[in-house]
Amino acid sequence: NAGVTQTPKFQVLKTGQSMTLQCAQDMNHEYMSWYRQDPGMGLRLIHYSVGAGITDQGEVPNGYNVSRSTTEDFPLRLLSAAPSQTSVYFCASSYGVGSYNSPLHFGNGTRLTVT
Amino acid sequence: DAKTTQPPSMDCAEGRAANLPCNHSTISGNEYVYWYRQIHSQGPQYIIHGLKNNETNEMASLIITEDRKSSTLILPHATLRDTAVYYCIVRVPLGGNQGGKLIFGQGTELSVKP
């Protein structure tokens, strides 16, 4: 198993550009989520999904869109990048409904800089 | 999901036990306590979880108070490689509209010193 794979590892954008951060998992996990982490800060939840076709907002959803068309993939879209979105982005997944043993598995992060 | 409170930082001498506290006074009956750690800027790593009973694995022990309002993560013999930020979160099993919004908070920055 590759686990949770995030691409790209690094990205530099200009203000106003759009891009998609990719997240894929091969563990058949129902639950997937996106966090951002700013320097010296904890993890803040952006969006999450409890299964294909279902998404919901986290703590800081503004400026980001998500969709979940398959169990494996959960892309995060920035429609018009802003400097405030400079951050490290982590994707995570876990087993889902009814599971009592569902630790989150995290990817290695995408480091995004918006100039 | 209930919120958690942790001290922002702690120090521990190498070879000694590191005891990291977490307060979760609003925890409900079906919420599990999970601990993760993050070393440098890597993705967080799962350590241990529990519901009511104390738990132990190869990495750590988890002590949950009888009223479940607080817990302590114990690293029995801390090494320099245990220097990291430790996060305590509570989670209900996923179902219906529950269990999805996992809030991590700031965590505790543990410094293990020689």
PDB file of C-alpha atoms in Angstrom:
ATOM      1  CA  ASN A   1       0.000   0.000   0.000  1.00  0.00           C
ATOM      2  CA  ALA A   2       1.213   3.484  -0.868  1.00  0.00           C
ATOM      3  CA  GLY A   3      -1.041   4.988   1.816  1.00  0.00           C
ATOM      4  CA  VAL A   4      -2.038   8.621   1.268  1.00  0.00           C
ATOM      5  CA  THR A   5      -0.300  10.264  -1.681  1.00  0.00           C
ATOM      6  CA  GLN A   6      -0.277  14.011  -2.178  1.00  0.00           C
ATOM      7  CA  THR A   7       0.906  15.801  -5.284  1.00  0.00           C
ATOM      8  CA  PRO A   8       2.644  18.086  -5.908  1.00  0.00           C
ATOM      9  CA  LYS A   9       5.062  18.318  -2.955  1.00  0.00           C
ATOM     10  CA  PHE A  10       5.831  21.970  -3.666  1.00  0.00           C
ATOM     11  CA  GLN A  11       3.988  24.637  -5.667  1.00  0.00           C
ATOM     12  CA  VAL A  12       4.404  28.370  -6.246  1.00  0.00           C
ATOM     13  CA  LEU A  13       1.435  30.316  -7.581  1.00  0.00           C
ATOM     14  CA  LYS A  14       0.814  33.916  -8.470  1.00  0.00           C
ATOM     15  CA  THR A  15      -2.144  35.708  -6.934  1.00  0.00           C
ATOM     16  CA  GLY A  16      -5.304  34.925  -8.890  1.00  0.00           C
ATOM     17  CA  GLN A  17      -4.077  31.669 -10.394  1.00  0.00           C
ATOM     18  CA  SER A  18      -6.009  28.471  -9.879  1.00  0.00           C
ATOM     19  CA  MET A  19      -4.744  25.011  -9.122  1.00  0.00           C
ATOM     20  CA  THR A  20      -5.770  21.633  -7.785  1.00  0.00           C
ATOM     21  CA  LEU A  21      -3.969  19.806  -4.993  1.00  0.00           C
ATOM     22  CA  GLN A  22      -4.288  16.076  -5.506  1.00  0.00           C
ATOM     23  CA  CYS A  23      -4.867  13.480  -2.791  1.00  0.00           C
ATOM     24  CA  ALA A  24      -5.242   9.758  -3.387  1.00  0.00           C
ATOM     25  CA  GLN A  25      -5.436   6.806  -1.005  1.00  0.00           C
ATOM     26  CA  ASP A  26      -5.325   3.073  -1.755  1.00  0.00           C
ATOM     27  CA  MET A  27      -6.696   1.775   1.559  1.00  0.00           C
ATOM     28  CA  ASN A  28     -10.400   1.871   0.586  1.00  0.00           C
ATOM     29  CA  HIS A  29     -10.996   4.506   3.257  1.00  0.00           C
ATOM     30  CA  GLU A  30     -14.425   6.114   3.277  1.00  0.00           C
ATOM     31  CA  TYR A  31     -13.343   9.233   5.178  1.00  0.00           C
ATOM     32  CA  MET A  32     -10.995  11.837   3.689  1.00  0.00           C
ATOM     33  CA  SER A  33     -10.128  15.360   4.753  1.00  0.00           C
ATOM     34  CA  TRP A  34      -7.932  18.370   4.042  1.00  0.00           C
ATOM     35  CA  TYR A  35      -6.053  20.430   6.639  1.00  0.00           C
ATOM     36  CA  ARG A  36      -3.865  23.467   6.347  1.00  0.00           C
ATOM     37  CA  GLN A  37      -1.018  24.306   8.683  1.00  0.00           C
ATOM     38  CA  ASP A  38       0.530  27.742   8.950  1.00  0.00           C
ATOM     39  CA  PRO A  39       3.927  28.365  10.590  1.00  0.00           C
ATOM     40  CA  GLY A  40       3.813  27.740  14.335  1.00  0.00           C
ATOM     41  CA  MET A  41       0.155  26.783  14.176  1.00  0.00           C
ATOM     42  CA  GLY A  42      -1.818  23.610  14.571  1.00  0.00           C
ATOM     43  CA  LEU A  43      -3.840  21.876  11.884  1.00  0.00           C
ATOM     44  CA  ARG A  44      -7.034  23.558  10.695  1.00  0.00           C
ATOM     45  CA  LEU A  45      -9.715  21.552   8.911  1.00  0.00           C
ATOM     46  CA  ILE A  46     -10.715  22.871   5.475  1.00  0.00           C
ATOM     47  CA  HIS A  47     -13.165  20.291   4.068  1.00  0.00           C
ATOM     48  CA  TYR A  48     -13.948  16.656   4.660  1.00  0.00           C
ATOM     49  CA  SER A  49     -15.834  13.794   3.029  1.00  0.00           C
ATOM     50  CA  VAL A  50     -17.476  10.776   4.645  1.00  0.00           C
ATOM     51  CA  GLY A  51     -17.824   8.933   1.328  1.00  0.00           C
ATOM     52  CA  ALA A  52     -18.021   9.296  -2.443  1.00  0.00           C
ATOM     53  CA  GLY A  53     -20.420  12.057  -3.411  1.00  0.00           C
ATOM     54  CA  ILE A  54     -20.540  13.555   0.106  1.00  0.00           C
ATOM     55  CA  THR A  55     -18.509  16.560   1.257  1.00  0.00           C
ATOM     56  CA  ASP A  56     -18.832  19.082   4.061  1.00  0.00           C
ATOM     57  CA  GLN A  57     -17.105  22.207   5.335  1.00  0.00           C
ATOM     58  CA  GLY A  58     -14.544  22.318   8.107  1.00  0.00           C
ATOM     59  CA  GLU A  59     -13.224  25.289  10.116  1.00  0.00           C
ATOM     60  CA  VAL A  60     -11.710  27.307   7.237  1.00  0.00           C
ATOM     61  CA  PRO A  61     -13.500  26.414   3.963  1.00  0.00           C
ATOM     62  CA  ASN A  62     -13.511  29.821   2.259  1.00  0.00           C
ATOM     63  CA  GLY A  63     -11.474  29.978  -0.944  1.00  0.00           C
ATOM     64  CA  TYR A  64     -11.410  26.193  -1.392  1.00  0.00           C
ATOM     65  CA  ASN A  65     -13.624  23.726  -3.255  1.00  0.00           C
ATOM     66  CA  VAL A  66     -13.667  19.941  -3.039  1.00  0.00           C
ATOM     67  CA  SER A  67     -15.438  17.065  -4.709  1.00  0.00           C
ATOM     68  CA  ARG A  68     -15.399  13.305  -4.125  1.00  0.00           C
ATOM     69  CA  SER A  69     -16.336  11.404  -7.247  1.00  0.00           C
ATOM     70  CA  THR A  70     -14.450   8.235  -6.254  1.00  0.00           C
ATOM     71  CA  THR A  71     -13.502   6.603  -2.957  1.00  0.00           C
ATOM     72  CA  GLU A  72      -9.801   6.932  -3.771  1.00  0.00           C
ATOM     73  CA  ASP A  73      -9.477  10.620  -4.688  1.00  0.00           C
ATOM     74  CA  PHE A  74     -10.238  13.871  -2.886  1.00  0.00           C
ATOM     75  CA  PRO A  75      -8.843  16.881  -4.776  1.00  0.00           C
ATOM     76  CA  LEU A  76      -8.697  20.369  -3.258  1.00  0.00           C
ATOM     77  CA  ARG A  77      -9.224  23.273  -5.647  1.00  0.00           C
ATOM     78  CA  LEU A  78      -8.062  26.850  -5.214  1.00  0.00           C
ATOM     79  CA  LEU A  79     -10.085  28.875  -7.718  1.00  0.00           C
ATOM     80  CA  SER A  80      -8.246  32.188  -7.273  1.00  0.00           C
ATOM     81  CA  ALA A  81      -5.161  31.898  -5.102  1.00  0.00           C
ATOM     82  CA  ALA A  82      -4.427  34.570  -2.501  1.00  0.00           C
ATOM     83  CA  PRO A  83      -1.251  35.159  -0.418  1.00  0.00           C
ATOM     84  CA  SER A  84      -3.271  34.199   2.679  1.00  0.00           C
ATOM     85  CA  GLN A  85      -3.463  30.680   1.259  1.00  0.00           C
ATOM     86  CA  THR A  86       0.297  30.230   1.541  1.00  0.00           C
ATOM     87  CA  SER A  87       0.511  27.203   3.802  1.00  0.00           C
ATOM     88  CA  VAL A  88       1.292  23.518   4.074  1.00  0.00           C
ATOM     89  CA  TYR A  89      -1.671  21.357   3.110  1.00  0.00           C
ATOM     90  CA  PHE A  90      -2.209  17.868   4.503  1.00  0.00           C
ATOM     91  CA  CYS A  91      -4.658  15.279   3.279  1.00  0.00           C
ATOM     92  CA  ALA A  92      -5.820  12.510   5.617  1.00  0.00           C
ATOM     93  CA  SER A  93      -8.032   9.431   5.394  1.00  0.00           C
ATOM     94  CA  SER A  94      -9.523   6.781   7.637  1.00  0.00           C
ATOM     95  CA  TYR A  95     -12.027   3.959   7.720  1.00  0.00           C
ATOM     96  CA  GLY A  96     -15.538   5.267   7.912  1.00  0.00           C
ATOM     97  CA  VAL A  97     -19.042   4.590   8.980  1.00  0.00           C
ATOM     98  CA  GLY A  98     -19.395   2.517  12.084  1.00  0.00           C
ATOM     99  CA  SER A  99     -15.700   1.920  12.503  1.00  0.00           C
ATOM    100  CA  TYR A 100     -14.402   1.976  16.063  1.00  0.00           C
ATOM    101  CA  ASN A 101     -10.794   1.698  14.976  1.00  0.00           C
ATOM    102  CA  SER A 102     -10.253   4.569  12.637  1.00  0.00           C
ATOM    103  CA  PRO A 103      -7.011   6.486  13.114  1.00  0.00           C
ATOM    104  CA  LEU A 104      -6.261   9.073  10.480  1.00  0.00           C
ATOM    105  CA  HIS A 105      -3.513   8.365   7.960  1.00  0.00           C
ATOM    106  CA  PHE A 106      -1.818  11.526   6.705  1.00  0.00           C
ATOM    107  CA  GLY A 107       0.015  12.335   3.499  1.00  0.00           C
ATOM    108  CA  ASN A 108       3.376  14.099   3.506  1.00  0.00           C
ATOM    109  CA  GLY A 109       1.934  17.473   2.613  1.00  0.00           C
ATOM    110  CA  THR A 110       1.962  20.010  -0.218  1.00  0.00           C
ATOM    111  CA  ARG A 111       3.889  23.212   0.452  1.00  0.00           C
ATOM    112  CA  LEU A 112       2.134  26.051  -1.359  1.00  0.00           C
ATOM    113  CA  THR A 113       3.439  29.601  -1.754  1.00  0.00           C
ATOM    114  CA  VAL A 114       1.269  32.314  -3.283  1.00  0.00           C
ATOM    115  CA  THR A 115       3.117  35.472  -4.347  1.00  0.00           C
TER     116      THR A 115
ATOM    117  CA  ASP B   1     -16.996  16.304  18.511  1.00  0.00           C
ATOM    118  CA  ALA B   2     -15.747  17.538  21.872  1.00  0.00           C
ATOM    119  CA  LYS B   3     -12.899  20.032  22.125  1.00  0.00           C
ATOM    120  CA  THR B   4      -9.587  19.341  23.839  1.00  0.00           C
ATOM    121  CA  THR B   5      -7.161  21.515  25.828  1.00  0.00           C
ATOM    122  CA  GLN B   6      -3.412  20.853  26.027  1.00  0.00           C
ATOM    123  CA  PRO B   7      -0.469  22.799  27.476  1.00  0.00           C
ATOM    124  CA  PRO B   8       1.408  24.591  24.688  1.00  0.00           C
ATOM    125  CA  SER B   9       4.826  23.218  25.577  1.00  0.00           C
ATOM    126  CA  MET B  10       6.665  20.789  27.856  1.00  0.00           C
ATOM    127  CA  ASP B  11      10.245  19.694  28.451  1.00  0.00           C
ATOM    128  CA  CYS B  12      11.454  16.216  29.323  1.00  0.00           C
ATOM    129  CA  ALA B  13      14.905  14.806  30.066  1.00  0.00           C
ATOM    130  CA  GLU B  14      16.122  12.067  27.746  1.00  0.00           C
ATOM    131  CA  GLY B  15      15.477   8.618  29.211  1.00  0.00           C
ATOM    132  CA  ARG B  16      12.780   9.838  31.551  1.00  0.00           C
ATOM    133  CA  ALA B  17       9.035   9.336  31.114  1.00  0.00           C
ATOM    134  CA  ALA B  18       7.177  12.087  29.292  1.00  0.00           C
ATOM    135  CA  ASN B  19       3.636  12.599  30.568  1.00  0.00           C
ATOM    136  CA  LEU B  20       1.486  14.722  28.268  1.00  0.00           C
ATOM    137  CA  PRO B  21      -1.912  15.776  29.637  1.00  0.00           C
ATOM    138  CA  CYS B  22      -5.113  16.479  27.719  1.00  0.00           C
ATOM    139  CA  ASN B  23      -8.382  17.861  29.007  1.00  0.00           C
ATOM    140  CA  HIS B  24     -11.615  16.831  27.261  1.00  0.00           C
ATOM    141  CA  SER B  25     -14.221  17.725  29.869  1.00  0.00           C
ATOM    142  CA  THR B  26     -17.136  17.759  27.386  1.00  0.00           C
ATOM    143  CA  ILE B  27     -16.437  14.307  25.983  1.00  0.00           C
ATOM    144  CA  SER B  28     -19.505  12.202  25.332  1.00  0.00           C
ATOM    145  CA  GLY B  29     -19.972   8.515  25.961  1.00  0.00           C
ATOM    146  CA  ASN B  30     -19.098   7.241  22.508  1.00  0.00           C
ATOM    147  CA  GLU B  31     -16.144   9.522  21.768  1.00  0.00           C
ATOM    148  CA  TYR B  32     -12.719   7.965  21.532  1.00  0.00           C
ATOM    149  CA  VAL B  33      -9.526   9.765  22.556  1.00  0.00           C
ATOM    150  CA  TYR B  34      -6.809   9.744  19.870  1.00  0.00           C
ATOM    151  CA  TRP B  35      -3.213  10.922  20.080  1.00  0.00           C
ATOM    152  CA  TYR B  36      -1.028  11.938  17.153  1.00  0.00           C
ATOM    153  CA  ARG B  37       2.379  13.519  16.845  1.00  0.00           C
ATOM    154  CA  GLN B  38       4.021  15.659  14.200  1.00  0.00           C
ATOM    155  CA  ILE B  39       7.780  15.730  13.801  1.00  0.00           C
ATOM    156  CA  HIS B  40       9.158  18.811  12.050  1.00  0.00           C
ATOM    157  CA  SER B  41       6.850  19.496   9.101  1.00  0.00           C
ATOM    158  CA  GLN B  42       5.991  15.894   8.313  1.00  0.00           C
ATOM    159  CA  GLY B  43       2.436  14.597   8.194  1.00  0.00           C
ATOM    160  CA  PRO B  44       1.055  13.770  11.660  1.00  0.00           C
ATOM    161  CA  GLN B  45       1.547  10.198  12.832  1.00  0.00           C
ATOM    162  CA  TYR B  46      -0.999   8.149  14.784  1.00  0.00           C
ATOM    163  CA  ILE B  47       0.202   7.017  18.230  1.00  0.00           C
ATOM    164  CA  ILE B  48      -2.624   5.433  20.208  1.00  0.00           C
ATOM    165  CA  HIS B  49      -6.328   5.676  21.004  1.00  0.00           C
ATOM    166  CA  GLY B  50      -8.780   4.523  23.652  1.00  0.00           C
ATOM    167  CA  LEU B  51     -12.341   4.764  24.929  1.00  0.00           C
ATOM    168  CA  LYS B  52     -12.438   3.951  28.645  1.00  0.00           C
ATOM    169  CA  ASN B  53      -9.661   1.563  29.522  1.00  0.00           C
ATOM    170  CA  ASN B  54      -5.988   2.331  29.647  1.00  0.00           C
ATOM    171  CA  GLU B  55      -4.163   1.290  26.499  1.00  0.00           C
ATOM    172  CA  THR B  56      -0.558   0.430  25.709  1.00  0.00           C
ATOM    173  CA  ASN B  57       1.255  -0.233  22.469  1.00  0.00           C
ATOM    174  CA  GLU B  58       4.868  -0.259  21.323  1.00  0.00           C
ATOM    175  CA  MET B  59       4.997   3.531  21.187  1.00  0.00           C
ATOM    176  CA  ALA B  60       3.175   4.738  24.279  1.00  0.00           C
ATOM    177  CA  SER B  61       0.596   4.257  27.009  1.00  0.00           C
ATOM    178  CA  LEU B  62      -2.710   6.083  27.313  1.00  0.00           C
ATOM    179  CA  ILE B  63      -4.270   6.661  30.713  1.00  0.00           C
ATOM    180  CA  ILE B  64      -7.906   7.840  30.713  1.00  0.00           C
ATOM    181  CA  THR B  65      -9.464   9.025  33.970  1.00  0.00           C
ATOM    182  CA  GLU B  66     -12.511   7.220  35.266  1.00  0.00           C
ATOM    183  CA  ASP B  67     -14.807  10.143  34.442  1.00  0.00           C
ATOM    184  CA  ARG B  68     -13.122  10.335  30.990  1.00  0.00           C
ATOM    185  CA  LYS B  69     -12.717  14.094  31.279  1.00  0.00           C
ATOM    186  CA  SER B  70      -8.961  13.951  30.867  1.00  0.00           C
ATOM    187  CA  SER B  71      -6.213  11.666  29.668  1.00  0.00           C
ATOM    188  CA  THR B  72      -2.422  11.386  29.745  1.00  0.00           C
ATOM    189  CA  LEU B  73      -0.131  10.119  27.044  1.00  0.00           C
ATOM    190  CA  ILE B  74       2.969   8.485  28.488  1.00  0.00           C
ATOM    191  CA  LEU B  75       6.201   7.975  26.551  1.00  0.00           C
ATOM    192  CA  PRO B  76       7.993   5.680  29.010  1.00  0.00           C
ATOM    193  CA  HIS B  77      11.597   6.405  28.032  1.00  0.00           C
ATOM    194  CA  ALA B  78      11.713   9.567  25.962  1.00  0.00           C
ATOM    195  CA  THR B  79      14.447   9.936  23.353  1.00  0.00           C
ATOM    196  CA  LEU B  80      15.582  12.945  21.361  1.00  0.00           C
ATOM    197  CA  ARG B  81      13.591  11.566  18.423  1.00  0.00           C
ATOM    198  CA  ASP B  82      10.392  12.008  20.434  1.00  0.00           C
ATOM    199  CA  THR B  83      10.754  15.792  20.169  1.00  0.00           C
ATOM    200  CA  ALA B  84       7.572  16.738  18.319  1.00  0.00           C
ATOM    201  CA  VAL B  85       4.165  18.384  18.603  1.00  0.00           C
ATOM    202  CA  TYR B  86       1.627  16.044  20.199  1.00  0.00           C
ATOM    203  CA  TYR B  87      -2.067  16.371  19.427  1.00  0.00           C
ATOM    204  CA  CYS B  88      -4.960  14.973  21.432  1.00  0.00           C
ATOM    205  CA  ILE B  89      -8.346  14.785  19.710  1.00  0.00           C
ATOM    206  CA  VAL B  90     -11.674  13.118  20.455  1.00  0.00           C
ATOM    207  CA  ARG B  91     -13.757  11.382  17.827  1.00  0.00           C
ATOM    208  CA  VAL B  92     -17.097   9.631  17.610  1.00  0.00           C
ATOM    209  CA  PRO B  93     -17.345   6.676  15.249  1.00  0.00           C
ATOM    210  CA  LEU B  94     -18.456   7.919  11.856  1.00  0.00           C
ATOM    211  CA  GLY B  95     -22.155   7.579  11.167  1.00  0.00           C
ATOM    212  CA  GLY B  96     -24.941   9.815   9.916  1.00  0.00           C
ATOM    213  CA  ASN B  97     -23.723  13.374  10.338  1.00  0.00           C
ATOM    214  CA  GLN B  98     -21.330  12.595  13.155  1.00  0.00           C
ATOM    215  CA  GLY B  99     -17.633  12.028  13.408  1.00  0.00           C
ATOM    216  CA  GLY B 100     -16.434  13.980  10.400  1.00  0.00           C
ATOM    217  CA  LYS B 101     -15.373  17.321  11.766  1.00  0.00           C
ATOM    218  CA  LEU B 102     -12.080  16.494  13.462  1.00  0.00           C
ATOM    219  CA  ILE B 103     -10.560  19.554  15.102  1.00  0.00           C
ATOM    220  CA  PHE B 104      -6.889  19.266  16.086  1.00  0.00           C
ATOM    221  CA  GLY B 105      -6.117  22.382  18.087  1.00  0.00           C
ATOM    222  CA  GLN B 106      -2.582  23.639  18.807  1.00  0.00           C
ATOM    223  CA  GLY B 107      -1.139  20.575  20.495  1.00  0.00           C
ATOM    224  CA  THR B 108       1.768  20.341  22.967  1.00  0.00           C
ATOM    225  CA  GLU B 109       5.306  20.943  21.768  1.00  0.00           C
ATOM    226  CA  LEU B 110       7.457  18.401  23.591  1.00  0.00           C
ATOM    227  CA  SER B 111      11.195  19.072  23.774  1.00  0.00           C
ATOM    228  CA  VAL B 112      13.307  16.143  24.899  1.00  0.00           C
ATOM    229  CA  LYS B 113      16.651  17.384  26.180  1.00  0.00           C
ATOM    230  CA  PRO B 114      19.904  15.446  26.668  1.00  0.00           C
TER     231      PRO B 114
END
